[in-house]
Structure formats: structure tokens, C-alpha cells
């Protein structure tokens, strides 16, 4: 790696760390490195093995490729609707990531459900965070709790509900129009 590449890598690690509001010592602890090594890396005075870069990227909530990307600005980013990353969803459902890596204090998703579409036949859980579901357009039904005792909530435009992500939940559009929703989760839940 050239000196300029090493300096660029260090600057990106420092920028991602600052964005996550982590200290050098905090990043070092999570990555299994010494604070002096992280400091040297950030100043472009040390290189890192692939294994160390993987641990640093994991601690920062990014990929190793993010540490070397020339296109991705660290800091404020505008993501046009057409540029939202789409996540796997069931038939007739679309889910888009609104918050961008590295996830810090919250994660946010937009969802669209065609009539009859849902998040799946079974309720799901993810971590133990606070989640808010807000209906923007249309109507959805939210089930909260285990399948045999789930509470049913019908939500229309402007309605919201707050629950823990550890509670089994499922969203469906039983209406006749496409529904649009937002999910806000804090803190971000681990990827499954």
C-alpha cells in the first residue's frame, strides 16, 4: 500500500470513528488492538493486516470495502429515493434502508406493502431495541406477541405504535391500496 493510500485509509478510519462518537481507546478495545496502533493507523503511520481491518470495520459498523471506497463520503450524505438500498422482503412488499452505514444511534426503514402483502407469514424478532412503526399512507395491521396470543392493531395514515423488537411482530396490508410505512429502531439491532 502506498503512503497516500495508507494516509487515506487512516483518515477514513478516523472519520468513521468520529462519526460513531468512539474514542481511540474504545475502537481499540472493540477491535482487539492497542490504542497506540489505532492512533498510528489513523495518522497514516502504520498499515494493518486484513484480519485487523476486518475487526476495525466490524467495530465501526462498516465493511472493509467502505474503508477503501473512494465514492462514499464520510459524514452527511443525501440519498435520493431512487438510491435507497432495497432489502429482501416478501412478495408484494418492498423495504428500503434510509439510515446509512455506519449505523450509530438509530436505524430507519421505509416500507411499501401492496394489497395482501406482509412481512411474512410468521412474526419475527430482532434484538431488544425500541421500534416505532409509523403509517404514512394506506392502512396496515400489526400483530404484536406470540402467534397464539398476538394483539392486533389496525393503523391508518399518521398512526404509530411503539414496541420492543424482542416482541414477535408482523405487519400486513389487508386494505385495497398500497400502504407506505416507516420503521425507526434505536439502538440499531444486530444483523441476523
Coordinates of C-alpha atoms in Angstrom, one line a residue:
X1 CA 0.0 0.0 0.0
X2 CA 1.4 3.4 -0.9
X3 CA 1.9 6.2 1.6
X4 CA -1.1 8.1 0.1
X5 CA -3.3 5.0 0.4
X6 CA -2.2 4.4 4.0
X7 CA -3.0 8.1 4.8
X8 CA -6.4 7.9 3.1
X9 CA -7.2 4.6 5.0
X10 CA -6.2 6.3 8.3
X11 CA -8.3 9.4 7.5
X12 CA -11.4 7.2 6.8
X13 CA -10.9 5.1 10.0
X14 CA -10.7 8.4 11.9
X15 CA -13.8 9.9 10.2
X16 CA -15.9 6.7 10.8
X17 CA -14.7 6.6 14.4
X18 CA -15.6 10.3 14.9
X19 CA -19.0 9.7 13.3
X20 CA -19.6 6.8 15.7
X21 CA -18.5 9.1 18.6
X22 CA -15.9 6.5 19.6
X23 CA -12.7 7.2 21.3
X24 CA -9.4 5.8 20.1
X25 CA -9.4 3.6 23.2
X26 CA -13.0 2.5 22.5
X27 CA -12.2 1.5 18.9
X28 CA -9.0 -0.3 20.0
X29 CA -10.9 -2.3 22.7
X30 CA -13.6 -3.4 20.2
X31 CA -11.1 -4.3 17.5
X32 CA -8.7 -6.0 19.8
X33 CA -5.8 -3.6 19.1
X34 CA -3.8 -1.2 21.2
X35 CA -4.8 2.5 21.3
X36 CA -1.3 3.4 20.1
X37 CA -1.8 1.2 17.0
X38 CA -5.2 2.8 16.2
X39 CA -3.6 6.2 16.6
X40 CA -0.7 5.4 14.3
X41 CA -3.1 3.9 11.7
X42 CA -5.3 7.0 11.8
X43 CA -2.2 9.2 11.2
X44 CA -1.1 7.0 8.3
X45 CA 2.0 5.8 10.1
X46 CA 1.0 2.2 10.2
X47 CA -0.6 -0.4 8.0
X48 CA -3.0 -3.1 9.1
X49 CA -3.4 -6.8 8.2
X50 CA -6.6 -8.0 6.5
X51 CA -7.7 -9.6 9.8
X52 CA -7.2 -6.3 11.7
X53 CA -9.0 -4.3 9.1
X54 CA -12.0 -6.7 9.4
X55 CA -12.1 -6.3 13.1
X56 CA -11.8 -2.5 12.8
X57 CA -14.6 -2.4 10.1
X58 CA -16.8 -4.6 12.3
X59 CA -16.3 -2.3 15.3
X60 CA -17.1 0.7 13.2
X61 CA -20.2 -0.9 11.7
X62 CA -18.9 -0.8 8.1
X63 CA -17.3 -3.2 5.6
X64 CA -13.6 -3.4 4.8
X65 CA -14.6 -2.1 1.3
X66 CA -16.1 1.0 3.0
X67 CA -12.7 1.8 4.5
X68 CA -11.2 1.9 1.0
X69 CA -14.1 3.3 -1.0
X70 CA -13.4 6.5 -3.0
X71 CA -17.0 7.2 -3.8
X72 CA -18.6 7.1 -0.3
X73 CA -18.2 10.4 1.6
X74 CA -17.9 10.0 5.3
X75 CA -20.3 12.4 7.0
X76 CA -23.5 14.0 5.7
X77 CA -25.0 12.1 2.8
X78 CA -28.1 12.8 0.7
X79 CA -29.7 9.6 -0.6
X80 CA -32.3 10.1 -3.3
X81 CA -35.4 7.9 -3.1
X82 CA -34.1 6.0 -6.2
X83 CA -30.8 5.4 -4.5
X84 CA -32.1 3.7 -1.3
X85 CA -30.7 0.2 -0.8
X86 CA -33.6 -2.3 -1.1
X87 CA -33.7 -5.2 1.4
X88 CA -35.2 -8.6 0.9
X89 CA -39.0 -8.6 1.6
X90 CA -41.9 -10.9 0.9
X91 CA -43.9 -10.9 -2.4
X92 CA -45.6 -7.5 -2.9
X93 CA -43.5 -5.9 -0.2
X94 CA -40.5 -3.6 -0.5
X95 CA -38.3 -2.5 2.3
X96 CA -35.6 0.2 1.9
X97 CA -32.8 1.3 4.3
X98 CA -33.0 5.0 4.9
X99 CA -30.2 5.4 7.5
X100 CA -26.7 4.8 6.1
X101 CA -23.7 3.0 7.5
X102 CA -22.2 3.2 9.9
X103 CA -25.4 3.0 11.9
X104 CA -25.0 5.0 15.1
X105 CA -28.0 5.7 17.3
X106 CA -30.8 4.5 15.2
X107 CA -31.8 2.7 12.0
X108 CA -34.6 3.8 9.8
X109 CA -36.5 1.9 7.1
X110 CA -39.3 2.7 4.6
X111 CA -41.7 0.0 3.5
X112 CA -44.3 -0.4 0.9
X113 CA -46.9 -3.1 1.0
X114 CA -49.2 -3.9 -1.9
X115 CA -52.7 -5.1 -1.0
X116 CA -52.4 -8.6 0.6
X117 CA -48.6 -8.3 1.2
X118 CA -46.9 -8.7 4.6
X119 CA -43.6 -9.0 6.3
X120 CA -44.2 -12.8 6.2
X121 CA -46.5 -15.5 7.5
X122 CA -44.7 -15.7 10.8
X123 CA -44.0 -12.9 13.3
X124 CA -40.3 -12.1 13.8
X125 CA -38.0 -10.5 16.4
X126 CA -34.6 -8.8 16.1
X127 CA -32.5 -7.8 19.1
X128 CA -34.1 -5.9 22.0
X129 CA -34.4 -2.3 20.9
X130 CA -37.2 0.3 20.8
X131 CA -39.0 0.3 17.5
X132 CA -41.6 2.8 16.2
X133 CA -43.8 2.0 13.2
X134 CA -45.5 5.0 11.5
X135 CA -48.0 4.7 8.7
X136 CA -47.6 7.3 6.0
X137 CA -50.2 6.1 3.5
X138 CA -52.8 3.4 3.4
X139 CA -53.6 1.0 6.2
X140 CA -51.7 -1.9 7.8
X141 CA -52.4 -4.4 10.5
X142 CA -49.7 -5.0 13.1
X143 CA -49.7 -8.1 15.3
X144 CA -47.6 -7.9 18.5
X145 CA -46.9 -11.0 20.6
X146 CA -46.6 -14.8 20.1
X147 CA -48.9 -16.0 17.3
X148 CA -51.4 -17.7 19.6
X149 CA -51.9 -14.5 21.8
X150 CA -50.9 -11.6 19.5
X151 CA -52.6 -8.3 19.9
X152 CA -54.0 -6.9 16.6
X153 CA -53.7 -3.2 15.8
X154 CA -55.1 -1.6 12.7
X155 CA -53.2 1.6 11.8
X156 CA -54.1 4.3 9.3
X157 CA -52.2 7.3 7.9
X158 CA -50.5 9.2 10.8
X159 CA -51.0 6.4 13.3
X160 CA -47.9 5.0 15.0
X161 CA -47.1 2.3 17.6
X162 CA -44.0 1.7 19.7
X163 CA -42.8 -1.7 20.9
X164 CA -39.7 -3.7 21.7
X165 CA -38.0 -5.6 18.8
X166 CA -37.8 -8.6 21.1
X167 CA -41.6 -8.9 20.9
X168 CA -42.7 -11.1 18.0
X169 CA -44.3 -8.8 15.4
X170 CA -45.8 -8.9 11.9
X171 CA -47.2 -6.3 9.5
X172 CA -49.7 -6.9 6.8
X173 CA -51.7 -4.8 4.3
X174 CA -55.3 -6.1 4.4
X175 CA -56.6 -3.0 2.6
X176 CA -57.2 -2.3 -1.0
X177 CA -54.5 0.4 -1.6
X178 CA -50.7 0.2 -1.4
X179 CA -49.5 1.1 2.1
X180 CA -46.4 3.0 3.0
X181 CA -44.7 2.9 6.4
X182 CA -41.6 4.0 8.3
X183 CA -39.8 2.0 10.9
X184 CA -37.3 3.6 13.3
X185 CA -35.2 1.4 15.6
X186 CA -33.0 2.6 18.4
X187 CA -30.4 1.4 19.0
X188 CA -29.7 -0.4 15.8
X189 CA -30.3 -4.2 16.1
X190 CA -27.6 -6.7 15.1
X191 CA -27.8 -8.1 11.6
X192 CA -29.1 -11.6 11.6

